[in-house]
Amino acid sequence: MSTAEHASTQAEAHAELEAAAAAAAAQERKTSPRADLWQALGWIVFGIATTIGALRMDRLEKQDINPYTVPGLLPGFLGGAIVFFGLLMLWRSWRRLAAHPHVPHARTAADRAETKRMWTVLALCVGFALGLVGHGLHFWVAAALFVTVTISLLQFAERGAKNQRLRGLAFALAVGLGAGIVITLVFQEFFLVRLP
């Protein structure tokens, strides 16, 4: 075997190894079809609940409200969209399960970090809805506090690694105050919604 053929064979073997490593990394990043299936069912249930809640809202017919501005219209559309995309996700996961019913999926550090972020955001949202809104704070203050704390917590590790915690806190505070004021003005002045 000549040197050129040997080098060519080594290059092909190296390319095959790189392709196999890339495929393995891509497979590791994919969620399992079963996890997708359960998540899809969760989104479908959430979308149906949102749509039902929107349909049960008062239509304000006695006040001659334009049907396109009634309360519940946007949440109803969003609930329908969530159900639609949940069904697409369900179909995709069903197809993946049919093709590969026993795909192993080891939880990686990235999976654990993503799960932790999801539970953090969920806890913050529930805390905002149950603990801040309607308990004496003006809405803009509650919204600003929620946005500031959320950004600060979610960026804490990244900012800490870059030694920018103070800068991150200033950024979170600026975005939080801006969001609290803008959200309040938009809902009160444009949508004429009285906020607590």
Tab-separated table of C-alpha atoms in Angstrom:
chain	number	residue	atom	x	y	z
A	1	MET	CA	0.000	0.000	0.000
A	2	SER	CA	1.421	3.337	-1.006
A	3	THR	CA	1.751	6.295	1.341
A	4	ALA	CA	-1.000	8.201	-0.497
A	5	GLU	CA	-3.423	5.266	-0.207
A	6	HIS	CA	-2.553	4.845	3.462
A	7	ALA	CA	-3.169	8.571	4.129
A	8	SER	CA	-6.454	8.397	2.211
A	9	THR	CA	-7.585	5.374	4.241
A	10	GLN	CA	-6.661	7.110	7.496
A	11	ALA	CA	-8.553	10.259	6.436
A	12	GLU	CA	-11.645	8.193	5.610
A	13	ALA	CA	-11.438	6.363	8.949
A	14	HIS	CA	-11.026	9.681	10.767
A	15	ALA	CA	-14.024	11.156	8.926
A	16	GLU	CA	-16.129	8.105	9.820
A	17	LEU	CA	-15.148	8.410	13.489
A	18	GLU	CA	-16.061	12.113	13.496
A	19	ALA	CA	-19.428	11.361	11.853
A	20	ALA	CA	-20.137	8.609	14.394
A	21	ALA	CA	-19.218	10.932	17.290
A	22	ALA	CA	-21.453	13.681	15.874
A	23	ALA	CA	-24.336	11.217	15.480
A	24	ALA	CA	-23.862	9.970	19.052
A	25	ALA	CA	-23.822	13.543	20.393
A	26	ALA	CA	-26.976	14.385	18.412
A	27	GLN	CA	-28.700	11.259	19.737
A	28	GLU	CA	-27.708	12.188	23.307
A	29	ARG	CA	-29.270	15.650	22.901
A	30	LYS	CA	-32.579	14.219	21.661
A	31	THR	CA	-35.332	13.599	24.136
A	32	SER	CA	-36.724	10.119	24.247
A	33	PRO	CA	-39.941	9.492	22.298
A	34	ARG	CA	-41.670	8.516	25.561
A	35	ALA	CA	-40.704	11.803	27.228
A	36	ASP	CA	-41.987	13.696	24.174
A	37	LEU	CA	-45.233	11.718	24.342
A	38	TRP	CA	-45.859	12.619	27.990
A	39	GLN	CA	-44.934	16.255	27.411
A	40	ALA	CA	-47.265	16.413	24.408
A	41	LEU	CA	-50.139	15.040	26.494
A	42	GLY	CA	-49.379	17.616	29.196
A	43	TRP	CA	-49.443	20.471	26.681
A	44	ILE	CA	-52.706	19.211	25.173
A	45	VAL	CA	-54.372	19.088	28.601
A	46	PHE	CA	-53.050	22.571	29.422
A	47	GLY	CA	-54.296	23.948	26.075
A	48	ILE	CA	-57.752	22.432	26.563
A	49	ALA	CA	-57.965	23.875	30.099
A	50	THR	CA	-56.913	27.297	28.790
A	51	THR	CA	-59.523	27.166	26.016
A	52	ILE	CA	-62.284	26.093	28.422
A	53	GLY	CA	-61.332	28.882	30.840
A	54	ALA	CA	-61.418	31.410	27.983
A	55	LEU	CA	-64.823	30.214	26.793
A	56	ARG	CA	-66.254	30.529	30.313
A	57	MET	CA	-65.279	34.210	30.610
A	58	ASP	CA	-68.008	36.853	30.503
A	59	ARG	CA	-68.701	38.065	26.937
A	60	LEU	CA	-69.991	41.479	28.116
A	61	GLU	CA	-72.882	41.443	25.598
A	62	LYS	CA	-74.954	43.751	27.800
A	63	GLN	CA	-72.314	46.447	27.440
A	64	ASP	CA	-72.325	46.289	23.613
A	65	ILE	CA	-68.699	45.154	23.523
A	66	ASN	CA	-67.227	44.457	20.084
A	67	PRO	CA	-66.977	40.646	19.708
A	68	TYR	CA	-63.344	41.001	18.621
A	69	THR	CA	-62.346	42.645	21.910
A	70	VAL	CA	-64.168	40.402	24.373
A	71	PRO	CA	-62.232	39.003	27.318
A	72	GLY	CA	-61.019	35.517	26.662
A	73	LEU	CA	-60.564	35.876	22.908
A	74	LEU	CA	-56.756	35.880	22.937
A	75	PRO	CA	-56.439	33.181	25.647
A	76	GLY	CA	-58.883	31.058	23.619
A	77	PHE	CA	-56.743	31.370	20.488
A	78	LEU	CA	-53.597	30.649	22.500
A	79	GLY	CA	-55.220	27.585	24.082
A	80	GLY	CA	-56.215	26.322	20.631
A	81	ALA	CA	-52.672	26.898	19.334
A	82	ILE	CA	-51.200	25.022	22.310
A	83	VAL	CA	-53.523	22.075	21.618
A	84	PHE	CA	-52.597	22.123	17.917
A	85	PHE	CA	-48.844	22.096	18.567
A	86	GLY	CA	-49.295	19.520	21.337
A	87	LEU	CA	-51.041	17.269	18.820
A	88	LEU	CA	-48.164	17.749	16.351
A	89	MET	CA	-45.701	16.829	19.089
A	90	LEU	CA	-47.822	13.801	20.006
A	91	TRP	CA	-47.877	12.644	16.371
A	92	ARG	CA	-44.100	13.078	16.032
A	93	SER	CA	-43.371	11.185	19.248
A	94	TRP	CA	-45.825	8.432	18.261
A	95	ARG	CA	-43.997	7.992	14.950
A	96	ARG	CA	-40.621	7.912	16.717
A	97	LEU	CA	-41.922	5.346	19.216
A	98	ALA	CA	-43.265	3.148	16.410
A	99	ALA	CA	-39.898	3.253	14.627
A	100	HIS	CA	-37.729	2.741	17.737
A	101	PRO	CA	-39.798	1.535	20.712
A	102	HIS	CA	-36.822	0.958	23.028
A	103	VAL	CA	-34.575	3.981	22.637
A	104	PRO	CA	-32.465	4.356	25.778
A	105	HIS	CA	-31.995	7.893	27.037
A	106	ALA	CA	-29.533	8.583	29.802
A	107	ARG	CA	-30.125	11.850	31.618
A	108	THR	CA	-27.234	14.207	31.041
A	109	ALA	CA	-26.088	17.205	33.061
A	110	ALA	CA	-27.738	19.433	30.441
A	111	ASP	CA	-31.056	17.605	30.968
A	112	ARG	CA	-30.811	18.116	34.730
A	113	ALA	CA	-29.963	21.813	34.310
A	114	GLU	CA	-32.904	22.278	31.938
A	115	THR	CA	-35.271	20.563	34.372
A	116	LYS	CA	-34.007	22.749	37.219
A	117	ARG	CA	-34.574	25.912	35.141
A	118	MET	CA	-38.091	24.770	34.243
A	119	TRP	CA	-39.047	24.163	37.895
A	120	THR	CA	-37.470	27.492	38.897
A	121	VAL	CA	-39.524	29.396	36.327
A	122	LEU	CA	-42.691	27.515	37.299
A	123	ALA	CA	-42.138	28.325	40.988
A	124	LEU	CA	-41.524	31.987	40.161
A	125	CYS	CA	-44.711	32.182	38.057
A	126	VAL	CA	-46.809	30.583	40.795
A	127	GLY	CA	-45.201	32.877	43.378
A	128	PHE	CA	-46.016	35.901	41.213
A	129	ALA	CA	-49.634	34.863	40.684
A	130	LEU	CA	-50.346	33.778	44.274
A	131	GLY	CA	-47.968	35.878	46.331
A	132	LEU	CA	-47.438	39.226	44.632
A	133	VAL	CA	-50.506	40.137	42.596
A	134	GLY	CA	-53.454	41.433	44.576
A	135	HIS	CA	-51.711	41.545	47.958
A	136	GLY	CA	-51.153	45.280	48.382
A	137	LEU	CA	-48.403	45.867	45.825
A	138	HIS	CA	-49.171	47.904	42.732
A	139	PHE	CA	-49.146	45.687	39.670
A	140	TRP	CA	-46.196	47.472	38.074
A	141	VAL	CA	-44.099	46.893	41.213
A	142	ALA	CA	-45.061	43.199	41.351
A	143	ALA	CA	-44.294	42.755	37.626
A	144	ALA	CA	-40.975	44.591	37.937
A	145	LEU	CA	-40.005	42.466	40.938
A	146	PHE	CA	-40.983	39.245	39.155
A	147	VAL	CA	-39.037	40.054	35.973
A	148	THR	CA	-35.978	41.248	37.916
A	149	VAL	CA	-35.816	38.149	40.125
A	150	THR	CA	-36.451	35.806	37.181
A	151	ILE	CA	-33.671	37.280	35.043
A	152	SER	CA	-31.292	37.414	38.001
A	153	LEU	CA	-31.846	33.772	38.937
A	154	LEU	CA	-31.692	32.408	35.410
A	155	GLN	CA	-28.508	34.310	34.547
A	156	PHE	CA	-26.809	33.899	37.932
A	157	ALA	CA	-24.434	31.058	37.009
A	158	GLU	CA	-23.539	32.548	33.628
A	159	ARG	CA	-22.890	36.012	35.096
A	160	GLY	CA	-20.925	34.484	37.966
A	161	ALA	CA	-18.666	32.589	35.561
A	162	LYS	CA	-17.925	35.854	33.750
A	163	ASN	CA	-17.529	37.769	37.048
A	164	GLN	CA	-20.381	40.099	36.010
A	165	ARG	CA	-22.897	39.578	38.819
A	166	LEU	CA	-23.309	43.295	39.550
A	167	ARG	CA	-23.719	44.093	35.863
A	168	GLY	CA	-26.249	41.255	35.552
A	169	LEU	CA	-28.230	42.559	38.513
A	170	ALA	CA	-28.263	46.085	37.037
A	171	PHE	CA	-29.436	44.672	33.699
A	172	ALA	CA	-32.170	42.608	35.385
A	173	LEU	CA	-33.337	45.630	37.394
A	174	ALA	CA	-33.485	47.861	34.301
A	175	VAL	CA	-35.423	45.270	32.290
A	176	GLY	CA	-37.710	44.546	35.251
A	177	LEU	CA	-38.592	48.204	35.843
A	178	GLY	CA	-39.101	48.793	32.122
A	179	ALA	CA	-41.293	45.709	31.773
A	180	GLY	CA	-43.371	46.550	34.849
A	181	ILE	CA	-44.084	50.083	33.624
A	182	VAL	CA	-44.676	49.168	29.962
A	183	ILE	CA	-46.953	46.214	30.763
A	184	THR	CA	-49.024	48.343	33.126
A	185	LEU	CA	-49.346	51.209	30.639
A	186	VAL	CA	-50.248	48.918	27.740
A	187	PHE	CA	-52.949	47.075	29.662
A	188	GLN	CA	-54.431	50.154	31.363
A	189	GLU	CA	-54.188	52.669	28.517
A	190	PHE	CA	-54.635	50.533	25.399
A	191	PHE	CA	-56.683	47.559	26.586
A	192	LEU	CA	-58.488	49.526	29.324
A	193	VAL	CA	-57.896	46.731	31.852
A	194	ARG	CA	-57.789	47.810	35.474
A	195	LEU	CA	-54.847	46.088	37.080
A	196	PRO	CA	-54.675	45.431	40.831
